[in-house]
């Protein structure tokens, strides 16, 4: 029992000090520039590829390092190595294993017939599952629920934006919802009703809707009131990827090019300890609270032309950018390699 306790204490120390945990890919696995499926693919892992897990977020995405480009993967497709590994246990009868379950990744100390589970460094307890989806319909620009997507509850859209106008090809139905698709704006012209999941709309409705309504029960004809113009429902990615930004170099976030004439941020080094991220060519920055605000948050952020000291941007911080071409962008400081900053970024078109 004393040996088991000593092993647990040794593991606790090693978990606190650990910078990475080994894992392997269980299938062909995309590595992305940020923690989510919406970020750009930077490389693909083959099955059984060994990686080092250095950070995990509560949405189940983990930052991994390996011999190729590093980035983010879904922990659903990671597993503990079947051989090797360690854990630094002082008890030869104990071993450490990585467990990737429905509650997220964890480290387990296994001694004999018992085990103790400790949290993976950098993770937080998972949030409760989202509430069940109510009465709504989801619309897709391609067959088989692919392409651009938006979902809408009970209500009316008298006109569709350019992304979806005359482009809806498949529909998913939740709850008691029904979808009414009409050829013209303001629910005018021929209309077509969808009552169940439809992977490909009939020819009479495919790629023809300019307005729609989601309702329950039978449809009652009403005179629609004019509504304000519909704003774009989904952000459109203009450019995304990983950047290795050397000290004193600049990068254009509109295309990811380093040292180009339209650079937006400059890795400025005044002295060995006095360093900044400085906006260039009319670009502006918004640090805020350093969280991942995405397109919606960055689009309304308070931008200014002030430089940001590196001390205010620890690893894991997100910074919003209004590029020199007027686009909304966001980058994340993923880490350092010597004096080189390793960034992941996304710039949106709209």
Coordinates of C-alpha atoms in Angstrom, one line a residue:
X1 CA 0.0 0.0 0.0
X2 CA 2.9 2.4 0.8
X3 CA 4.4 1.6 -2.6
X4 CA 1.1 2.3 -4.3
X5 CA 0.8 5.7 -2.5
X6 CA 4.4 6.6 -3.5
X7 CA 3.6 5.7 -7.1
X8 CA 0.5 7.9 -7.0
X9 CA 2.5 10.8 -5.6
X10 CA 5.2 10.3 -8.3
X11 CA 2.6 10.3 -11.0
X12 CA 1.0 13.5 -9.6
X13 CA 4.3 15.2 -9.8
X14 CA 5.0 13.9 -13.3
X15 CA 1.5 15.0 -14.5
X16 CA 2.1 18.5 -13.1
X17 CA 5.4 18.8 -14.8
X18 CA 4.7 16.9 -18.0
X19 CA 4.7 18.8 -21.2
X20 CA 3.2 16.0 -23.4
X21 CA 1.6 12.6 -23.3
X22 CA 2.2 10.0 -26.0
X23 CA -0.8 8.8 -28.1
X24 CA -1.4 7.2 -31.5
X25 CA -3.9 7.9 -34.2
X26 CA -6.6 5.1 -34.6
X27 CA -7.4 6.0 -38.2
X28 CA -6.5 8.5 -41.0
X29 CA -6.8 11.7 -39.0
X30 CA -6.9 15.3 -40.2
X31 CA -4.6 17.8 -38.3
X32 CA -6.2 21.3 -38.3
X33 CA -4.9 24.8 -37.6
X34 CA -7.3 25.3 -34.7
X35 CA -9.4 23.4 -32.1
X36 CA -12.4 22.5 -34.2
X37 CA -13.7 21.1 -37.5
X38 CA -14.0 24.5 -39.1
X39 CA -10.3 25.2 -39.2
X40 CA -8.1 24.4 -42.2
X41 CA -6.4 21.0 -42.6
X42 CA -2.6 21.3 -42.4
X43 CA -1.7 17.6 -42.7
X44 CA -3.1 14.1 -42.2
X45 CA -1.9 11.4 -39.8
X46 CA -1.8 7.8 -40.9
X47 CA -3.2 5.1 -38.5
X48 CA -0.8 4.3 -35.7
X49 CA 1.2 7.5 -36.1
X50 CA 2.8 8.4 -32.7
X51 CA 2.2 11.9 -31.5
X52 CA 2.8 14.0 -28.3
X53 CA -0.4 15.5 -26.8
X54 CA 0.6 18.9 -25.3
X55 CA -2.8 20.5 -24.7
X56 CA -6.5 19.6 -24.7
X57 CA -9.6 21.8 -24.7
X58 CA -12.9 21.0 -23.1
X59 CA -14.5 20.5 -26.6
X60 CA -12.4 17.3 -27.0
X61 CA -9.8 18.8 -29.4
X62 CA -6.1 18.3 -28.5
X63 CA -2.9 20.0 -29.8
X64 CA -0.4 17.3 -31.0
X65 CA 3.2 17.5 -32.1
X66 CA 4.9 14.9 -34.4
X67 CA 7.5 14.7 -37.1
X68 CA 5.2 16.6 -39.5
X69 CA 3.3 19.9 -39.1
X70 CA 1.8 20.2 -35.6
X71 CA -1.8 21.2 -35.0
X72 CA -5.2 20.2 -33.5
X73 CA -7.0 16.8 -33.8
X74 CA -10.2 15.3 -32.3
X75 CA -9.3 13.2 -29.2
X76 CA -12.0 10.7 -30.4
X77 CA -9.5 9.3 -32.8
X78 CA -6.5 9.1 -30.4
X79 CA -5.5 6.1 -28.2
X80 CA -2.8 5.2 -25.8
X81 CA 0.2 3.4 -27.4
X82 CA -0.1 -0.3 -27.1
X83 CA 3.7 -0.6 -26.3
X84 CA 6.3 1.6 -24.7
X85 CA 5.2 4.7 -22.9
X86 CA 5.8 5.3 -19.3
X87 CA 4.5 7.5 -16.5
X88 CA 7.5 7.7 -14.3
X89 CA 6.0 5.5 -11.6
X90 CA 8.4 4.4 -8.8
X91 CA 6.5 1.1 -8.5
X92 CA 7.5 -1.4 -11.2
X93 CA 4.0 -3.0 -10.8
X94 CA 2.3 0.3 -11.7
X95 CA 1.9 1.9 -15.1
X96 CA 0.4 5.1 -16.5
X97 CA -2.1 4.9 -19.4
X98 CA -3.9 7.5 -21.5
X99 CA -7.7 7.1 -21.6
X100 CA -9.8 8.9 -24.2
X101 CA -13.5 8.3 -23.2
X102 CA -16.8 10.2 -23.5
X103 CA -15.8 12.6 -20.8
X104 CA -12.5 13.6 -22.6
X105 CA -8.9 12.5 -22.2
X106 CA -7.5 11.4 -18.8
X107 CA -4.4 9.8 -17.3
X108 CA -4.7 6.6 -15.2
X109 CA -2.3 5.1 -12.7
X110 CA -2.9 1.3 -12.8
X111 CA -1.4 -0.7 -9.9
X112 CA -2.4 -4.3 -9.6
X113 CA -6.2 -4.6 -9.5
X114 CA -6.9 -0.9 -8.9
X115 CA -6.4 2.4 -10.7
X116 CA -6.6 6.1 -10.0
X117 CA -7.5 8.6 -12.8
X118 CA -5.9 12.1 -12.9
X119 CA -6.8 14.9 -15.4
X120 CA -4.7 15.4 -18.5
X121 CA -2.5 18.6 -18.2
X122 CA -4.3 21.5 -19.7
X123 CA -7.8 20.0 -19.7
X124 CA -10.9 21.2 -17.9
X125 CA -14.0 19.2 -16.9
X126 CA -16.3 18.7 -19.8
X127 CA -19.4 20.9 -20.0
X128 CA -22.8 19.3 -19.7
X129 CA -24.3 18.2 -23.0
X130 CA -26.4 20.7 -25.0
X131 CA -30.1 20.6 -24.6
X132 CA -32.1 18.5 -27.1
X133 CA -32.8 20.2 -30.4
X134 CA -36.5 21.4 -30.7
X135 CA -38.6 22.0 -33.7
X136 CA -36.3 23.2 -36.4
X137 CA -35.1 22.5 -40.0
X138 CA -31.5 22.6 -41.3
X139 CA -30.8 23.5 -44.9
X140 CA -27.8 22.5 -47.1
X141 CA -26.5 23.7 -50.4
X142 CA -25.5 20.2 -51.5
X143 CA -27.2 16.8 -51.6
X144 CA -26.8 14.4 -48.6
X145 CA -26.7 17.3 -46.1
X146 CA -23.3 18.6 -47.3
X147 CA -22.0 22.0 -48.3
X148 CA -23.0 25.3 -46.5
X149 CA -25.5 24.8 -43.7
X150 CA -27.9 26.9 -41.6
X151 CA -30.7 25.8 -39.2
X152 CA -33.8 27.8 -38.4
X153 CA -36.6 27.4 -35.8
X154 CA -40.3 28.1 -36.3
X155 CA -40.5 31.3 -38.3
X156 CA -40.3 32.9 -41.7
X157 CA -37.4 34.1 -43.9
X158 CA -38.9 36.3 -46.6
X159 CA -35.6 36.3 -48.6
X160 CA -32.4 34.2 -48.5
X161 CA -28.9 35.6 -48.7
X162 CA -26.6 34.9 -51.7
X163 CA -25.2 31.8 -50.0
X164 CA -28.5 30.0 -50.0
X165 CA -30.7 31.7 -52.6
X166 CA -31.6 29.2 -55.3
X167 CA -29.0 26.8 -53.8
X168 CA -30.8 24.6 -51.2
X169 CA -30.6 20.9 -52.2
X170 CA -31.2 18.9 -49.0
X171 CA -33.1 19.4 -45.7
X172 CA -33.0 17.8 -42.2
X173 CA -36.1 18.0 -40.0
X174 CA -36.1 18.0 -36.1
X175 CA -39.0 17.5 -33.8
X176 CA -42.4 18.4 -35.3
X177 CA -41.1 20.9 -37.7
X178 CA -42.0 21.2 -41.4
X179 CA -40.2 23.3 -44.0
X180 CA -42.0 25.3 -46.7
X181 CA -39.7 26.3 -49.6
X182 CA -40.9 28.9 -52.1
X183 CA -39.5 29.9 -55.5
X184 CA -39.9 33.7 -55.0
X185 CA -39.3 36.1 -52.1
X186 CA -42.0 36.7 -49.5
X187 CA -43.1 33.1 -49.8
X188 CA -44.3 33.8 -53.3
X189 CA -44.5 31.6 -56.4
X190 CA -44.7 27.8 -56.3
X191 CA -44.0 26.3 -52.8
X192 CA -42.8 22.9 -51.7
X193 CA -43.3 21.3 -48.3
X194 CA -40.7 19.1 -46.6
X195 CA -42.0 16.9 -43.7
X196 CA -39.0 14.5 -43.2
X197 CA -35.2 14.4 -43.7
X198 CA -34.7 14.7 -47.5
X199 CA -31.2 14.0 -48.9
X200 CA -32.1 15.4 -52.3
X201 CA -35.0 17.6 -53.0
X202 CA -37.3 16.9 -55.9
X203 CA -36.6 18.6 -59.1
X204 CA -39.5 21.0 -58.5
X205 CA -37.7 22.4 -55.4
X206 CA -34.0 21.6 -55.8
X207 CA -31.9 24.8 -56.0
X208 CA -35.0 27.0 -56.4
X209 CA -35.9 28.4 -53.0
X210 CA -35.7 32.2 -52.5
X211 CA -37.7 32.3 -49.3
X212 CA -38.8 29.7 -46.7
X213 CA -40.9 29.1 -43.5
X214 CA -40.5 26.6 -40.7
X215 CA -43.7 25.6 -39.0
X216 CA -45.5 22.9 -37.1
X217 CA -48.9 21.4 -38.1
X218 CA -50.7 22.4 -41.2
X219 CA -49.6 25.5 -43.1
X220 CA -52.0 28.5 -42.9
X221 CA -51.7 31.0 -45.7
X222 CA -51.0 34.5 -44.3
X223 CA -50.0 37.8 -45.8
X224 CA -46.3 38.1 -44.9
X225 CA -45.0 41.4 -43.5
X226 CA -41.8 42.8 -45.1
X227 CA -38.7 42.2 -43.0
X228 CA -35.3 43.9 -43.0
X229 CA -32.7 42.4 -45.4
X230 CA -31.3 39.1 -44.1
X231 CA -27.6 39.4 -43.0
X232 CA -25.2 36.6 -44.0
X233 CA -25.9 33.6 -41.8
X234 CA -22.5 32.0 -42.0
X235 CA -19.0 33.4 -42.1
X236 CA -17.0 32.5 -45.2
X237 CA -13.3 31.7 -44.7
X238 CA -10.9 33.6 -46.9
X239 CA -7.6 32.2 -45.7
X240 CA -6.5 29.9 -42.9
X241 CA -3.4 28.0 -41.8
X242 CA -0.3 27.8 -39.6
X243 CA 2.5 30.5 -39.6
X244 CA 6.1 30.3 -38.3
X245 CA 6.8 34.0 -37.7
X246 CA 10.5 34.8 -37.1
X247 CA 11.5 37.7 -35.0
X248 CA 11.6 41.0 -36.9
X249 CA 9.4 39.5 -39.7
X250 CA 5.9 40.6 -40.8
X251 CA 3.0 38.5 -42.2
X252 CA 0.0 39.3 -44.4
X253 CA -3.1 37.7 -42.7
X254 CA -5.1 38.1 -45.9
X255 CA -3.1 35.4 -47.5
X256 CA -0.6 34.0 -44.9
X257 CA 2.4 35.3 -46.8
X258 CA 5.5 36.4 -44.7
X259 CA 7.3 39.6 -45.7
X260 CA 4.7 40.7 -48.3
X261 CA 3.9 44.3 -49.0
X262 CA 0.5 44.1 -47.5
X263 CA 1.7 42.8 -44.1
X264 CA -0.8 43.2 -41.2
X265 CA 1.3 42.3 -38.1
X266 CA 5.0 42.7 -37.3
X267 CA 7.0 40.7 -34.7
X268 CA 8.9 43.7 -33.5
X269 CA 12.0 43.3 -31.2
X270 CA 13.2 46.5 -29.7
X271 CA 15.6 44.7 -27.3
X272 CA 16.0 41.1 -26.2
X273 CA 13.3 41.5 -23.6
X274 CA 11.2 44.3 -25.1
X275 CA 9.1 42.7 -27.9
X276 CA 5.7 43.5 -29.5
X277 CA 3.1 42.5 -32.0
X278 CA 2.7 45.7 -34.0
X279 CA 0.0 46.4 -36.6
X280 CA 1.2 47.5 -40.1
X281 CA -0.3 49.2 -43.2
X282 CA -3.5 50.4 -41.4
X283 CA -4.3 47.1 -39.8
X284 CA -5.7 47.2 -36.2
X285 CA -5.6 44.8 -33.3
X286 CA -8.1 43.8 -30.5
X287 CA -6.7 41.7 -27.6
X288 CA -9.8 41.8 -25.4
X289 CA -9.7 39.0 -22.9
X290 CA -7.6 36.8 -25.1
X291 CA -10.4 34.2 -25.6
X292 CA -11.5 32.5 -28.8
X293 CA -14.1 34.9 -30.1
X294 CA -14.4 33.6 -33.6
X295 CA -15.9 35.5 -36.5
X296 CA -18.9 36.8 -34.5
X297 CA -16.9 38.2 -31.6
X298 CA -14.0 39.6 -33.7
X299 CA -16.3 41.3 -36.2
X300 CA -17.6 43.6 -33.4
X301 CA -14.4 43.9 -31.4
X302 CA -12.9 47.3 -30.3
X303 CA -9.9 47.6 -32.6
X304 CA -7.1 50.1 -32.4
X305 CA -3.6 50.7 -33.9
X306 CA -1.7 50.2 -30.6
X307 CA 1.1 47.6 -30.5
X308 CA 0.6 44.7 -28.0
X309 CA 3.6 43.6 -25.7
X310 CA 4.4 39.9 -25.9
X311 CA 4.0 39.7 -22.2
X312 CA 0.3 40.3 -22.7
X313 CA 0.0 37.4 -25.1
X314 CA 0.9 34.1 -23.3
X315 CA 0.7 30.8 -25.2
X316 CA -2.9 30.0 -26.0
X317 CA -4.0 33.6 -26.4
X318 CA -6.3 34.7 -29.3
X319 CA -6.0 38.2 -30.9
X320 CA -8.5 39.7 -33.3
X321 CA -7.2 41.6 -36.3
X322 CA -8.8 44.0 -38.8
X323 CA -6.5 43.5 -41.8
X324 CA -5.1 46.2 -44.0
X325 CA -7.7 45.1 -46.6
X326 CA -10.6 45.5 -44.2
X327 CA -11.2 41.8 -43.4
X328 CA -11.9 40.3 -40.0
X329 CA -9.2 37.9 -38.8
X330 CA -8.0 36.1 -35.7
X331 CA -4.7 34.4 -34.7
X332 CA -3.7 32.2 -31.8
X333 CA -0.2 32.0 -30.3
X334 CA 0.4 28.2 -30.3
X335 CA 3.9 28.4 -28.9
X336 CA 7.5 29.3 -29.6
X337 CA 10.5 27.6 -31.3
X338 CA 13.4 29.7 -30.1
X339 CA 12.5 33.2 -31.1
X340 CA 10.0 32.0 -33.7
X341 CA 6.3 32.5 -32.9
X342 CA 4.1 29.6 -34.0
X343 CA 0.7 31.0 -35.0
X344 CA -2.6 29.5 -36.3
X345 CA -4.9 32.0 -38.0
X346 CA -8.2 32.3 -39.9
X347 CA -9.3 35.3 -42.0
X348 CA -12.9 35.6 -43.1
X349 CA -14.2 37.1 -46.4
X350 CA -17.2 38.9 -45.1

